[in-house]
Coordinates of C-alpha atoms and ligand atoms in Angstrom, one line a residue:
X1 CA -5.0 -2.0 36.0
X2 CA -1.1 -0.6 36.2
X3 CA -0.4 1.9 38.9
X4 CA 0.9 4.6 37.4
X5 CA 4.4 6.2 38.3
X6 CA 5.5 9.3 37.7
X7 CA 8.3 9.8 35.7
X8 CA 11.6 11.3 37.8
X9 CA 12.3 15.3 36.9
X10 CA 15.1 15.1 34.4
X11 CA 17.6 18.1 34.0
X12 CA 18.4 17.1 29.9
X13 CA 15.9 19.4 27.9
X14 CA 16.3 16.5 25.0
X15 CA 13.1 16.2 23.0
X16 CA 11.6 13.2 23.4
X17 CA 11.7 12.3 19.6
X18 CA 13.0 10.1 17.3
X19 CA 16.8 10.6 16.7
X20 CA 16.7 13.1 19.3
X21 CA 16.0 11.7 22.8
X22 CA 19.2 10.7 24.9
X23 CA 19.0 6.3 25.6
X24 CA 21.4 6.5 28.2
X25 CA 18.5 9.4 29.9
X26 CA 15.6 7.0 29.0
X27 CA 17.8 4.2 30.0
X28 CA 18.4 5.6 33.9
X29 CA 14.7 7.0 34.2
X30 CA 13.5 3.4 33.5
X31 CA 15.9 2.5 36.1
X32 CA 14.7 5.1 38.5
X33 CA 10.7 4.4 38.1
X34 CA 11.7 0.9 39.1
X35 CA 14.1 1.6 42.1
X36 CA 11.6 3.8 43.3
X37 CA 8.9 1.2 43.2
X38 CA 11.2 -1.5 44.9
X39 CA 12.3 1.2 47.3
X40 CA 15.8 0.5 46.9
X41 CA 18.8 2.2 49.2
X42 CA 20.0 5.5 47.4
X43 CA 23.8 4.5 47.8
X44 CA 22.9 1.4 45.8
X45 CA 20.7 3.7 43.1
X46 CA 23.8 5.7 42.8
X47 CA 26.2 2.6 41.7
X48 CA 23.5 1.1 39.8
X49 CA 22.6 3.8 37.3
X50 CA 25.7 4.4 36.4
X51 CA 28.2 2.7 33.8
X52 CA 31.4 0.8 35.4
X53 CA 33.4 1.2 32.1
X54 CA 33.8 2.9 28.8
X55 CA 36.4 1.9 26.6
X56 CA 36.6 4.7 23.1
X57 CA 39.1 3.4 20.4
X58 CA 40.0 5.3 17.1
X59 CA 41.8 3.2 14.7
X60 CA 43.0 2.8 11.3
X61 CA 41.8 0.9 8.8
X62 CA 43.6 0.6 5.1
X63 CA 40.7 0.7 2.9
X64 CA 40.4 -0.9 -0.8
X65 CA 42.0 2.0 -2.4
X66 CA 44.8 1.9 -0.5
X67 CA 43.7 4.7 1.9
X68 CA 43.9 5.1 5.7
X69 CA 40.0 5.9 7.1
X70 CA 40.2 6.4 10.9
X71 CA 36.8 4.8 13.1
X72 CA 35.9 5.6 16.4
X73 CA 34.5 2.8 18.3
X74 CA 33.5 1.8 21.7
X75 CA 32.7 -1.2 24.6
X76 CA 31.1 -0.5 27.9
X77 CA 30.3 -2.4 30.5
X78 CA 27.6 -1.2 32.9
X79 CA 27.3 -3.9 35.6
X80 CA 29.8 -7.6 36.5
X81 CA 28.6 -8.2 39.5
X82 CA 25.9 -11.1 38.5
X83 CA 28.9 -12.5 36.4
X84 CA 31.0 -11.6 33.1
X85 CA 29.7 -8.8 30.6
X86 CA 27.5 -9.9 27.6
X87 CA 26.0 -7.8 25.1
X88 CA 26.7 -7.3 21.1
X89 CA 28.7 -4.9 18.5
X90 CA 26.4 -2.5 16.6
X91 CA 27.4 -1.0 13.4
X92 CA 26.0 2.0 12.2
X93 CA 26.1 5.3 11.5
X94 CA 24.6 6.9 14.3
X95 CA 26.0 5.1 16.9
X96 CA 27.4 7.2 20.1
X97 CA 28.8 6.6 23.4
X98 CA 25.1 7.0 25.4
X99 CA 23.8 4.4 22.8
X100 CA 25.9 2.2 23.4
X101 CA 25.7 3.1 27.6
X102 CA 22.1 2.5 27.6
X103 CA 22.3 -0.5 25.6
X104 CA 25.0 -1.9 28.2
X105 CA 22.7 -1.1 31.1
X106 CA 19.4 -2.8 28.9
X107 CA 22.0 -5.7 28.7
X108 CA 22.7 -6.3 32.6
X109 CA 18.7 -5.7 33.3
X110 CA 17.8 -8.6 30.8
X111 CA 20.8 -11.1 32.3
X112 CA 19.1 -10.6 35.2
X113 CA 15.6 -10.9 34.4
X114 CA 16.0 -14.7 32.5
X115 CA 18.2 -15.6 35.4
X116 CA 21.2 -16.1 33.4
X117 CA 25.0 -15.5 35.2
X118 CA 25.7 -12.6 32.6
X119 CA 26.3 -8.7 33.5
X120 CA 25.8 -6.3 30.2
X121 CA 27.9 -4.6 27.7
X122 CA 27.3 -3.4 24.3
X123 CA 29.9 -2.3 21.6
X124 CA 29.2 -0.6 18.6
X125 CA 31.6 1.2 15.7
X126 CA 30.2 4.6 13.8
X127 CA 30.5 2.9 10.3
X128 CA 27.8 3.1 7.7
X129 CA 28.6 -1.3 6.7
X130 CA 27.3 -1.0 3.4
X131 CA 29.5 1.4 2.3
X132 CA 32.3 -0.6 2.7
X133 CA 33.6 -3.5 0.7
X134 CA 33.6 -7.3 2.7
X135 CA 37.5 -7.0 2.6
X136 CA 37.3 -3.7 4.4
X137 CA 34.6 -4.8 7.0
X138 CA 37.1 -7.5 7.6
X139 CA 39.9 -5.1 8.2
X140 CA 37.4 -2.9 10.3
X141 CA 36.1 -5.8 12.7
X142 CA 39.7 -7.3 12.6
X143 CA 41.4 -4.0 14.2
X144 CA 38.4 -3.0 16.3
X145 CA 38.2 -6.0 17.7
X146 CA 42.0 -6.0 18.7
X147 CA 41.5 -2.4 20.1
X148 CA 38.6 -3.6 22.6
X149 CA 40.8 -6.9 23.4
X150 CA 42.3 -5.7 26.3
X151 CA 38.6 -5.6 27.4
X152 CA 37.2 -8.8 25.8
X153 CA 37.5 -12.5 26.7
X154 CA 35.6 -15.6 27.4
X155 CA 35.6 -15.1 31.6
X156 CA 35.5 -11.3 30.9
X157 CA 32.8 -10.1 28.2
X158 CA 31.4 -12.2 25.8
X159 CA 30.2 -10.0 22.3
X160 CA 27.5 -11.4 20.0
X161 CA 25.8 -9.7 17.1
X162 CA 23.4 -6.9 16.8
X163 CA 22.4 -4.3 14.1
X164 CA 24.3 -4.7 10.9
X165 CA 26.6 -7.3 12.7
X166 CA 26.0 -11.0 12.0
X167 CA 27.9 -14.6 12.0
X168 CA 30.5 -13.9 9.6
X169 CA 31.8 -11.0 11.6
X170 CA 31.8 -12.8 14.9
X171 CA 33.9 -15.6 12.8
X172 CA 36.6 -12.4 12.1
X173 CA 36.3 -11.6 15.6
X174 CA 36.9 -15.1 17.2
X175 CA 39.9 -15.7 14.6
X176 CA 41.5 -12.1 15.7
X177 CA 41.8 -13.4 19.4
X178 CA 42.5 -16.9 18.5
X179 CA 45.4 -15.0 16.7
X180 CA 46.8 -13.2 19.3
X181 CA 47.0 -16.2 21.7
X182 CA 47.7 -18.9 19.4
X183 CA 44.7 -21.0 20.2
X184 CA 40.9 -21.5 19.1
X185 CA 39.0 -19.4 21.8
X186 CA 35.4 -19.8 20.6
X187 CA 33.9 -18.6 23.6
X188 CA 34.8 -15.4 23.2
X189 CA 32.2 -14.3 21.3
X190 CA 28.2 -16.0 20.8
X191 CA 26.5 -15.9 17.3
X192 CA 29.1 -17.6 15.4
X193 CA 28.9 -20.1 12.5
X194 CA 27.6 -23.4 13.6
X195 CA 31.0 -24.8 12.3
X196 CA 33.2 -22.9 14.5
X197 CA 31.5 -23.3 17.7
X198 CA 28.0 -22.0 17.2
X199 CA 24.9 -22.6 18.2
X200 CA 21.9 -24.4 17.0
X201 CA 18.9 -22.3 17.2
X202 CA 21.0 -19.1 17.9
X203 CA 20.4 -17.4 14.7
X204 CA 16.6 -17.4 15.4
X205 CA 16.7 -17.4 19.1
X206 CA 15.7 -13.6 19.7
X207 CA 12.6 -13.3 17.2
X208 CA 11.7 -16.7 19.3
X209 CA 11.8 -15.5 22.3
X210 CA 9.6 -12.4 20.6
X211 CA 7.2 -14.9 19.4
X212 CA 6.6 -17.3 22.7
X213 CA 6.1 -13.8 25.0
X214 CA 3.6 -12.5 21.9
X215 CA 1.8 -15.5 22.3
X216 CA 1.7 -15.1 26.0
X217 CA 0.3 -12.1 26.4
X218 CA -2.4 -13.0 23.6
X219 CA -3.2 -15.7 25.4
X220 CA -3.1 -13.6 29.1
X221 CA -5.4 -11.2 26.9
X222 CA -7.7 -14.1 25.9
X223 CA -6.9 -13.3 22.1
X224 CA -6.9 -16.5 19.8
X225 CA -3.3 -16.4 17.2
X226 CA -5.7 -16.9 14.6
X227 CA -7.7 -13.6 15.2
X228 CA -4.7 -11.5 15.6
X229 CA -3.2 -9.6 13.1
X230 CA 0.7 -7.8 13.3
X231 CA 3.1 -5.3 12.2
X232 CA 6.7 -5.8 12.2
X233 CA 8.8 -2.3 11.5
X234 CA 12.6 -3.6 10.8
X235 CA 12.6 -6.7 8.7
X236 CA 16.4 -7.9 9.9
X237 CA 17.3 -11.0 12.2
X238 CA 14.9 -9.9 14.8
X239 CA 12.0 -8.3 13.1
X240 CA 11.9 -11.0 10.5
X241 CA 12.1 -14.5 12.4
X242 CA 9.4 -12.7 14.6
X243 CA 7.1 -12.6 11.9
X244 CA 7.9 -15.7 10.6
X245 CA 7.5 -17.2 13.2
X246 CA 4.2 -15.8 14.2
X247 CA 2.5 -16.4 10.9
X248 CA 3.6 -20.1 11.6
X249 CA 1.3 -19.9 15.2
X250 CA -1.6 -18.6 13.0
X251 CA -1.2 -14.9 13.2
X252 CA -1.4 -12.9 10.1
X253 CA 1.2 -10.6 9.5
X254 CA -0.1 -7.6 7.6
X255 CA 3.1 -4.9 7.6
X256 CA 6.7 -5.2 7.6
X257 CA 9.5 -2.8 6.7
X258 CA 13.0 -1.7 6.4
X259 CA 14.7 1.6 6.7
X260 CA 13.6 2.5 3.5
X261 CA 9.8 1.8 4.6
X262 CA 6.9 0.0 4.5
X263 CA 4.6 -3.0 2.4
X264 CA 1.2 -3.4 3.6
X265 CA -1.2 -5.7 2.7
X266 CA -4.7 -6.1 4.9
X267 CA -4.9 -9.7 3.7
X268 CA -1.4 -10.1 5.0
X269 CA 1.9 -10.5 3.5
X270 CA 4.1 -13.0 1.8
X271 CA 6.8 -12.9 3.6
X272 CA 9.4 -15.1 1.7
X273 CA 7.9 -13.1 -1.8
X274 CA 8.9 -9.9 0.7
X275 CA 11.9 -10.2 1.5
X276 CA 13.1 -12.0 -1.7
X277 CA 11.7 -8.9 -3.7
X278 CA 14.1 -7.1 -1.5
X279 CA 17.1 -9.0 -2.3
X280 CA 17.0 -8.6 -5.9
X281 CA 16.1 -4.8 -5.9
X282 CA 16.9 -3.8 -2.8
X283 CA 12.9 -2.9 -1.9
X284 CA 10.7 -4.5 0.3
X285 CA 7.7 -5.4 -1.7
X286 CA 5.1 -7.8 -3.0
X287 CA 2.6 -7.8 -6.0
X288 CA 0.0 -6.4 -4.3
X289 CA 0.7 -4.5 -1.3
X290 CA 0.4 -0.3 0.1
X291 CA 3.8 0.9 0.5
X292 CA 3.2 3.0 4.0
X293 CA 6.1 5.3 5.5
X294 CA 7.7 3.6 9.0
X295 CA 5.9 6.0 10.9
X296 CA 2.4 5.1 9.5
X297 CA 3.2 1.6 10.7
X298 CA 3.6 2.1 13.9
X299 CA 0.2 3.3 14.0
X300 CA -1.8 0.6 12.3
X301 CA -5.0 -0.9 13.1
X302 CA -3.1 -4.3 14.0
X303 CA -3.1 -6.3 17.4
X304 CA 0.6 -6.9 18.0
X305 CA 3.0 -4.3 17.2
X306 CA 6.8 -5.8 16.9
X307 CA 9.1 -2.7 16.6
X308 CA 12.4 -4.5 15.7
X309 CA 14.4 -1.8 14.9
X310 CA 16.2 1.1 16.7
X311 CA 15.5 2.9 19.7
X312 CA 13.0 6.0 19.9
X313 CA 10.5 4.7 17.4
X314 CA 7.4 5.0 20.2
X315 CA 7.3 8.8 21.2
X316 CA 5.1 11.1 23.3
X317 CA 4.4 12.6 19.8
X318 CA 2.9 9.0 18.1
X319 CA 1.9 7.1 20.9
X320 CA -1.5 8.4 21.7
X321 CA -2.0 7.1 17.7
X322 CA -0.6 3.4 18.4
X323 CA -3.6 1.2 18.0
X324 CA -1.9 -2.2 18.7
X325 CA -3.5 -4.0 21.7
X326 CA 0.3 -5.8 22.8
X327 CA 3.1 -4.1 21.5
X328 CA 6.1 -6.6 21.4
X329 CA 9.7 -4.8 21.9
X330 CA 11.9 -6.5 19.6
X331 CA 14.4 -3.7 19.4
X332 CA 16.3 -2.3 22.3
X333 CA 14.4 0.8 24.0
X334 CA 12.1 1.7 20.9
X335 CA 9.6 3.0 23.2
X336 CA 10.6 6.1 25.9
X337 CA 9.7 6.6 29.0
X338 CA 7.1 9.6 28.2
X339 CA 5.4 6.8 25.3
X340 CA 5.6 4.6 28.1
X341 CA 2.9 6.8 30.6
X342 CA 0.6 6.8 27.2
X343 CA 0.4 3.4 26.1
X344 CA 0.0 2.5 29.7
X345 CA -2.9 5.3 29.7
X346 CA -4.3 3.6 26.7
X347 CA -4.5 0.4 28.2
X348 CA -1.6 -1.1 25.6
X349 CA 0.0 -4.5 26.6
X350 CA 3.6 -4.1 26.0
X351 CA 6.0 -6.7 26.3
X352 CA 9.7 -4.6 27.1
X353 CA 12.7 -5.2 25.5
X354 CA 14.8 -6.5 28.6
X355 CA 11.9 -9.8 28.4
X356 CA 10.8 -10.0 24.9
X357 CA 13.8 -9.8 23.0
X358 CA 15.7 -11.9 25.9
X359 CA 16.0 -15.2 23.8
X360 CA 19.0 -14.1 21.9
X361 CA 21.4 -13.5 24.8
X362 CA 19.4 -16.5 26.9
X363 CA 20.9 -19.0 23.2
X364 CA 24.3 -17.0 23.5
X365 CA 24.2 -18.2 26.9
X366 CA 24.3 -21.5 25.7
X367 CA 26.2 -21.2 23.0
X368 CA 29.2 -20.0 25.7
X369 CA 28.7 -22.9 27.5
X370 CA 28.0 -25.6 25.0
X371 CA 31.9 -24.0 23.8
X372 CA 33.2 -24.2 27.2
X373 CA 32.1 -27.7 27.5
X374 CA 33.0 -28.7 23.8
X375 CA 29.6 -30.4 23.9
X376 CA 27.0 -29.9 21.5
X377 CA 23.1 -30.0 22.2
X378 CA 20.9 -30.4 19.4
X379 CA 18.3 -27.8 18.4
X380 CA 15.2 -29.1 20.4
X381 CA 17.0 -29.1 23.1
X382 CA 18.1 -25.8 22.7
X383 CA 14.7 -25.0 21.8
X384 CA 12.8 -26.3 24.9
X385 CA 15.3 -25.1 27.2
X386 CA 14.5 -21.3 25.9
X387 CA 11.5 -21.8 26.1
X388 CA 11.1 -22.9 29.5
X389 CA 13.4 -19.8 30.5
X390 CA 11.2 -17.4 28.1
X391 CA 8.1 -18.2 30.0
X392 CA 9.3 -18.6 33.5
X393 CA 10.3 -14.8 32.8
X394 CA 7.4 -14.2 31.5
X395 CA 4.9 -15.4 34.4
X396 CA 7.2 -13.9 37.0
X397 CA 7.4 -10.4 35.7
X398 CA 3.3 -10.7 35.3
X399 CA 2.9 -11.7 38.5
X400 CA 5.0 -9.1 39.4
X401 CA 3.0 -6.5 37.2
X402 CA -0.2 -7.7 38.9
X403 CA 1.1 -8.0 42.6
X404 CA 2.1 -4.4 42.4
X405 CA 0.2 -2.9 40.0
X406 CA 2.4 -1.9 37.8
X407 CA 3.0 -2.2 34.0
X408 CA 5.1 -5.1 32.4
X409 CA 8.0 -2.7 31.7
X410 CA 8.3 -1.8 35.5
X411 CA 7.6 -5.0 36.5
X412 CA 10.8 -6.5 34.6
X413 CA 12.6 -3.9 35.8
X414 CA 11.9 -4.2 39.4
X415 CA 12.6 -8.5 39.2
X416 CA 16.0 -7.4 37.4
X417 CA 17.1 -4.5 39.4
X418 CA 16.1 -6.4 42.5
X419 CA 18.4 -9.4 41.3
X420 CA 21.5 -6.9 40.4
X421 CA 21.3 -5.1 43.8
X422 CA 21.1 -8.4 45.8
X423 CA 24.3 -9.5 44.1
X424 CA 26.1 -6.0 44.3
X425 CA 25.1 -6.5 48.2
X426 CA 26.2 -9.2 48.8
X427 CA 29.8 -9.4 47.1
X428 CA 30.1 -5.9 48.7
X429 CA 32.0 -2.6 47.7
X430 CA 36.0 -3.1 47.3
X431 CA 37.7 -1.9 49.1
Ligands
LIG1 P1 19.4 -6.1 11.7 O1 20.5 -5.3 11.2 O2 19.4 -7.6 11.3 O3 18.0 -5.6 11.3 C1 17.6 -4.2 11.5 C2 16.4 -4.0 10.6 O4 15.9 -2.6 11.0 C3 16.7 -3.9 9.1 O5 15.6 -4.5 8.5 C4 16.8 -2.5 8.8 O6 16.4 -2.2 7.4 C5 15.7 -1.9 9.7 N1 15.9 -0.5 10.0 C6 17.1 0.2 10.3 N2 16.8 1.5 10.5 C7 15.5 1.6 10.4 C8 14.6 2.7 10.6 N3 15.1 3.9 10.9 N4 13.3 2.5 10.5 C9 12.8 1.3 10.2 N5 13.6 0.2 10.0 C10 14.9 0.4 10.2 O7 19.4 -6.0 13.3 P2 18.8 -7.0 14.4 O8 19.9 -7.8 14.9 O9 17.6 -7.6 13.9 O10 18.4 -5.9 15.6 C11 17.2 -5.2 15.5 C12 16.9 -4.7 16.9 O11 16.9 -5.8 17.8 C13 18.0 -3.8 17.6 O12 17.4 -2.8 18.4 C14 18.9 -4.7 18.4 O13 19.6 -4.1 19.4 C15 17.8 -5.6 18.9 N6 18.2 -6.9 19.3 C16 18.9 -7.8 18.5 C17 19.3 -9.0 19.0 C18 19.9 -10.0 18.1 O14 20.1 -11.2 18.5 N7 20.3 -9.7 16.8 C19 19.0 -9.4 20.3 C20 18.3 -8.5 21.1 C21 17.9 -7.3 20.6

């Protein structure tokens, strides 16, 4: 059914692996299949795939033992054109300055494709969080974020959470600017308490918006919930409220995992036993259940595959073994471009990140402006509202993907690079 494209000559010699392959690389060819398709002017290509800032702090942070640790940390911005940056703060480990460049550009391609007035950004800090105590996390988020505020700002670029961030840290990071200008300014940042100017429904809006484009494509696929079964690699906000929330439509869930691994169970999982288990010992795991490495979970005999956790998961080296019939991209760019060819090949429905995992910045969206209005909507509201937006994404990048014969990833790619480059056109280049 999907044309297939070929996949631009790349000068990096990266391996396509795990850990290995460049995002910011996967991030551009992805953008260069699609501005191929579309035909778009090279001048435009050139300013497009491209980042339009990088911001790299290292700062101190006095740590419980009275020590001075220095961080690096970063904020880029990729694209303002369709309005201000949006995207969240990663921390972890592994984070780098391409990460967080390719997760930028991912941002400003899934603005665009839910139609919502954002460009993208993403931030991240190289920090292993649980290494640190809650009083040095607050220092760390408290200085960080006063490095990046010359950056940051409710007209400007709006942060939100994303791996190993959460509501508590967007609190800290609201305060520190309220701070410095002497006023509440909760619309600086999305995710935050529900006391403080957050959202209703925010907290669960991404692994929503997972669920309803799941259940799309099932249903496109003429695949009853109640006959499907899923995997979900990366139990956290995403990965979890995914599977929760598709055991509630009638799926059964049979995998799940964290960085530490896997619990299967063919006759599906408990989830709340799960993840319980894994708050009192720190292991995901239930009475009876196969504990299977991350990597044998990607390839399970399962329907839907949700990989909700880091990039490169989906490799040329695994793919040809993925035996999920829709593969739902609840993490940012787990799949490259080279995985991509072979799950197309393979005749694998796969929802990409910039659509499926769209509800979280589509609720920060209206988190920002419930703040901006100081007025609340409740959380059916909030509900129905992403849902209508989740869907009317969904059918246009399908029809997209059917008008031009091309697979759902370069179909969303094409609406949302189509919708950037209109903008960039028409506010023009300055000067
Ligand atoms: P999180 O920190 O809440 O959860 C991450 C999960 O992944 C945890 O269960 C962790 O144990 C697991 N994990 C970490 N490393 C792993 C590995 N190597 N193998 C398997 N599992 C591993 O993070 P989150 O907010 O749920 O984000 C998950 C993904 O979803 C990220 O790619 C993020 O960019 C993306 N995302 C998040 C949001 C959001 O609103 N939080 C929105 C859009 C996209």
């Amino acid at each position: 059914m999907a044309q297939q494209v070929e996949i631009p000559q790349r000068e990096s010699t990266i391996p396509d692996e795990p850990g290995r392959a460049n995002p910011f690389t996967n991030a551009q060819t992805q953008f260069d299949i699609a501005a191929e398709v579309l035909g778009l002017d090279p001048n435009m290509r050139r300013v497009l795939r491209e980042c339009k800032r990088q911001l790299i702090v290292t700062f101190p942070v006095l740590m419980d033992d009275h020590a001075i640790q220095m961080f690096t940390g970063f904020r880029v911005q990729h694209n303002i054109d369709r309005g201000p940056a949006k995207g969240g703060i990663r921390y972890h480990q592994d984070v780098n300055i391409d990460e967080v460049k390719a997760l930028a550009m991912w941002m400003t391609w899934k603005c665009a494709v839910v139609g919502i007035p954002y460009g993208g950004a993403k931030g991240g800090v190289i920090v292993d969080p649980k290494k640190l105590s809650r009083n040095e996390l607050e220092n760390l988020t408290r200085r960080y974020t006063s490095e990046i505020s010359i950056l940051i700002g409710p007209d400007r670029d709006i942060p939100a959470p994303d791996v190993n961030t959460n509501a508590q840290i967007m609190a800290w990071m609201m305060d520190t600017i309220s701070m410095q200008v002497g006023h509440s300014v909760p619309a600086v940042v999305t995710g935050k308490p529900l006391g403080i100017g957050g959202s209703e429904g925010r907290a669960e809006a991404t692994g929503r918006g997972c669920m309803l484009t799941t259940l799309a494509a099932l249903k496109h696929l003429g695949i009853h919930p109640k006959d499907a079964t899923v995997a979900v690699q990366g139990v956290g906000n995403v990965g979890y409220t995914t599977a929760k929330l598709l055991q509630q439509a009638g799926c059964k869930v049979v995998a799940v995992s964290d960085s530490n691994g896997a619990c299967y169970n063919e006759d599906g999982i408990q989830l709340d036993e799960v993840v319980r288990e894994k708050e009192l010992t720190g292991r995901l795991r239930q009475k009876v259940c196969t504990m299977l490495t991350n990597a044998e979970l990607l390839e399970l005999p399962v329907t839907v595959l949700v990989p909700a956790a880091l990039e490169n998961q989906i490799h040329r080296g695994n793919a040809h073994r993925v035996k999920a019939k829709v593969v739902c991209e609840g993490a940012n760019g787990p799949t490259t471009p080279e995985a991509d060819l072979i799950l197309a090949e393979k005749g694998v429905f796969l929802i990409p990140d910039i659509l499926a995992n769209a509800g979280g910045v589509t609720v920060s969206y209206f988190e920002w402006v419930q703040d901006l209005q100081e007025f609340f909507w409740d959380e059916s509201d909030i509900n129905q509202r992403l849902e209508r937006i989740m869907m009317k994404a969904f059918d246009n990048v399908l029809r997209v993907s059917q008008e031009k014969k091309v697979n759902m990833r370069v179909a969303a790619y094409v609406v949302a690079v189509d919708r950037v480059a209109q903008a960039t056109t028409i506010r023009g280049i300055y000067p």
